[in-house]
Amino acid sequence: MKKALSILLAFTLMFGLLPLNAAGSPRESEPNDSVNQANPITVNQDMYGNIESRSDIDYYVFTLSNKGSVSLTFNYLSGQPGHRLRLYDSANSQLQDRTFISTSDVFPYTMNKLRLPSGTYYIRLERYSNDAFNDYSIRVNYTDESSGNYESESNGSVGLANPITNGVPITGHIESSGDVDCYSFSLGGNGS
């Protein structure tokens, strides 16, 4: 009997048949269907949730105390993919939008990295297709870039150019085909 229980426990651990938040990871709390009801999400930690109905929308909020690079990782855990994931800043400007409607997507899926200033950000996750009532996990991957020479978004125009110092390398990132990074520098006089 003990051997059978040991085998069952090993099988359960290997194939993830324990409750989604068995390791103590946080789970969404309904209602979280609007920005005002957004569940706080801790960066670099999985959050588990469920799209319960056609009208269910799950909002999450996180705050960056320092500028840094951010990417979102989404994983559907049951059923078929059929979700839409969007990232907004506190001014309600959409920063990213990704629809998952095919099993040809590789899960977990990590969206393109963004360099973001300190501030508050919102994630909106909703059903996109009829069969998307299922469990998921989401993670905000964050790396603090407050020290070091990293670009600061938004720097997509001459008026928003990041100043750079001659001879000092800076690390930038082109997030998408439409992303533009502008930099400015000053010369002290004539020279080459």
Coordinates of C-alpha atoms in Angstrom, one line a residue:
M1 CA 0.0 0.0 0.0
K2 CA 2.8 2.4 0.9
K3 CA 4.5 1.7 -2.4
A4 CA 1.3 2.4 -4.3
L5 CA 0.9 5.7 -2.5
S6 CA 4.5 6.7 -3.2
I7 CA 4.0 6.0 -6.9
L8 CA 0.8 8.0 -6.9
L9 CA 2.4 10.9 -5.2
A10 CA 5.4 10.8 -7.6
F11 CA 3.0 10.7 -10.6
T12 CA 1.0 13.6 -9.2
L13 CA 4.1 15.7 -8.6
M14 CA 5.6 14.9 -12.0
F15 CA 2.4 15.7 -14.0
G16 CA 1.1 18.7 -12.0
L17 CA -2.1 17.2 -10.7
L18 CA -1.9 19.1 -7.4
P19 CA -4.0 22.3 -7.1
L20 CA -2.5 25.2 -9.1
N21 CA -1.3 27.1 -6.1
A22 CA -0.2 24.1 -4.0
A23 CA 3.3 25.6 -3.6
G24 CA 1.8 28.7 -2.0
S25 CA 1.7 30.8 -5.1
P26 CA -1.0 33.5 -5.1
R27 CA -4.3 33.0 -6.8
E28 CA -6.5 35.8 -8.2
S29 CA -9.4 37.0 -6.1
E30 CA -12.7 37.8 -7.7
P31 CA -14.0 40.3 -8.5
N32 CA -11.1 41.7 -10.4
D33 CA -13.0 42.8 -13.5
S34 CA -11.9 46.4 -13.7
V35 CA -8.8 48.6 -13.0
N36 CA -10.3 49.7 -9.7
Q37 CA -10.6 46.0 -8.6
A38 CA -7.2 44.9 -10.0
N39 CA -5.4 42.3 -8.0
P40 CA -1.8 43.2 -7.0
I41 CA 0.7 40.9 -8.6
T42 CA 4.2 40.5 -7.3
V43 CA 7.0 40.8 -9.9
N44 CA 9.0 37.6 -10.5
Q45 CA 6.3 35.4 -9.0
D46 CA 3.6 33.4 -10.7
M47 CA 0.0 34.4 -10.2
Y48 CA -2.7 31.8 -11.0
G49 CA -6.2 32.6 -12.2
N50 CA -9.2 31.4 -14.2
I51 CA -11.4 32.9 -16.9
E52 CA -14.8 31.8 -15.5
S53 CA -17.3 33.1 -18.0
R54 CA -17.6 34.9 -21.3
S55 CA -17.8 38.2 -19.4
D56 CA -14.9 37.6 -17.0
I57 CA -12.0 39.9 -17.3
D58 CA -9.1 39.7 -14.9
Y59 CA -7.1 42.8 -14.1
Y60 CA -3.8 42.8 -12.2
V61 CA -1.7 45.8 -11.1
F62 CA 2.0 46.1 -10.3
T63 CA 4.3 49.0 -9.4
L64 CA 7.9 49.5 -10.4
S65 CA 9.9 51.6 -7.9
N66 CA 12.8 51.8 -10.3
K67 CA 13.0 51.7 -14.1
G68 CA 13.8 48.3 -15.6
S69 CA 13.1 45.7 -18.2
V70 CA 9.7 43.9 -18.0
S71 CA 8.3 41.0 -19.9
L72 CA 5.1 39.1 -19.3
T73 CA 4.9 35.3 -19.3
F74 CA 1.5 33.7 -19.9
N75 CA 0.7 30.0 -19.6
Y76 CA -2.6 28.3 -20.1
L77 CA -2.9 25.3 -17.8
S78 CA -6.2 23.6 -18.9
G79 CA -8.4 23.6 -22.0
Q80 CA -7.5 25.4 -25.2
P81 CA -5.8 28.7 -25.5
G82 CA -8.1 31.6 -26.4
H83 CA -7.0 34.6 -24.4
R84 CA -6.1 38.2 -25.0
L85 CA -3.4 39.7 -22.8
R86 CA -2.8 43.5 -22.7
L87 CA -0.4 45.7 -20.7
Y88 CA -1.3 49.4 -19.9
D89 CA 0.4 52.2 -18.1
S90 CA -1.3 54.3 -15.4
A91 CA -2.5 56.8 -18.1
N92 CA -4.4 53.9 -19.8
S93 CA -2.0 53.8 -22.8
Q94 CA -1.7 50.3 -24.2
L95 CA 1.9 49.1 -24.2
Q96 CA 1.5 45.5 -25.4
D97 CA -1.3 43.4 -26.8
R98 CA -1.1 39.6 -27.6
T99 CA -3.8 37.2 -28.5
F100 CA -3.4 33.5 -27.9
I101 CA -5.8 31.5 -30.1
S102 CA -3.8 28.5 -31.3
T103 CA -2.0 25.5 -29.8
S104 CA 0.8 26.4 -32.2
D105 CA 1.9 29.0 -29.7
V106 CA 4.5 27.5 -27.4
F107 CA 3.5 27.7 -23.7
P108 CA 4.6 29.2 -21.4
Y109 CA 4.8 32.2 -23.8
T110 CA 7.0 35.2 -22.9
M111 CA 6.1 38.5 -24.6
N112 CA 8.8 40.9 -25.9
K113 CA 10.8 42.7 -23.3
L114 CA 9.9 46.4 -22.6
R115 CA 12.0 48.9 -20.8
L116 CA 9.7 50.8 -18.5
P117 CA 10.1 53.8 -16.2
S118 CA 9.1 53.5 -12.5
G119 CA 5.3 53.7 -12.1
T120 CA 2.1 51.7 -11.9
Y121 CA 1.1 49.2 -14.7
Y122 CA -2.0 47.2 -15.4
I123 CA -2.5 43.8 -17.0
R124 CA -5.8 42.9 -18.6
L125 CA -6.6 39.3 -19.4
E126 CA -9.8 38.2 -21.1
R127 CA -11.4 35.4 -23.0
Y128 CA -10.9 35.7 -26.8
S129 CA -12.6 32.6 -28.1
N130 CA -15.6 30.5 -26.9
D131 CA -13.6 27.7 -25.4
A132 CA -11.2 29.7 -23.3
F133 CA -12.8 29.1 -19.9
N134 CA -9.7 27.7 -18.2
D135 CA -6.9 28.1 -15.7
Y136 CA -3.8 30.1 -16.4
S137 CA -0.7 31.5 -14.8
I138 CA 0.9 34.9 -15.4
R139 CA 4.2 36.3 -14.4
V140 CA 5.8 39.8 -14.5
N141 CA 9.5 39.2 -15.2
Y142 CA 11.4 42.3 -13.9
T143 CA 15.0 43.3 -13.9
D144 CA 16.0 46.6 -12.1
E145 CA 18.0 48.8 -14.4
S146 CA 18.2 51.9 -12.2
S147 CA 22.0 51.6 -12.1
G148 CA 24.0 51.2 -15.2
N149 CA 23.7 52.7 -18.7
Y150 CA 20.3 51.5 -20.1
E151 CA 18.0 53.4 -22.3
S152 CA 14.8 54.8 -20.8
E153 CA 11.5 54.5 -22.6
S154 CA 9.8 56.5 -24.0
N155 CA 12.6 57.7 -26.2
G156 CA 10.9 57.4 -29.6
S157 CA 11.4 61.0 -30.8
V158 CA 14.1 63.6 -30.9
G159 CA 12.2 65.5 -28.1
L160 CA 12.4 62.4 -25.9
A161 CA 15.9 61.4 -26.8
N162 CA 18.1 59.8 -24.0
P163 CA 21.2 61.8 -23.4
I164 CA 24.4 59.8 -23.8
T165 CA 28.0 60.5 -22.9
N166 CA 30.8 60.3 -25.4
G167 CA 32.8 57.0 -25.0
V168 CA 30.3 55.4 -22.5
P169 CA 28.3 52.5 -24.0
I170 CA 24.5 52.3 -23.4
T171 CA 22.3 49.3 -23.7
G172 CA 19.1 49.7 -25.6
H173 CA 16.4 47.4 -26.9
I174 CA 14.2 47.5 -30.0
E175 CA 10.9 46.0 -28.7
S176 CA 9.0 45.7 -32.0
S177 CA 9.2 46.6 -35.6
G178 CA 7.7 50.0 -34.9
D179 CA 10.0 50.9 -31.9
V180 CA 12.4 53.8 -32.4
D181 CA 15.1 54.7 -29.9
C182 CA 16.6 58.3 -30.1
Y183 CA 19.7 59.5 -28.3
S184 CA 21.3 62.9 -28.0
F185 CA 24.8 64.1 -27.2
S186 CA 26.7 67.4 -27.1
L187 CA 30.1 68.3 -28.4
G188 CA 32.3 70.7 -26.5
G189 CA 33.7 72.2 -29.6
N190 CA 35.1 71.5 -33.0
G191 CA 36.6 68.0 -33.3
S192 CA 36.4 64.7 -35.1

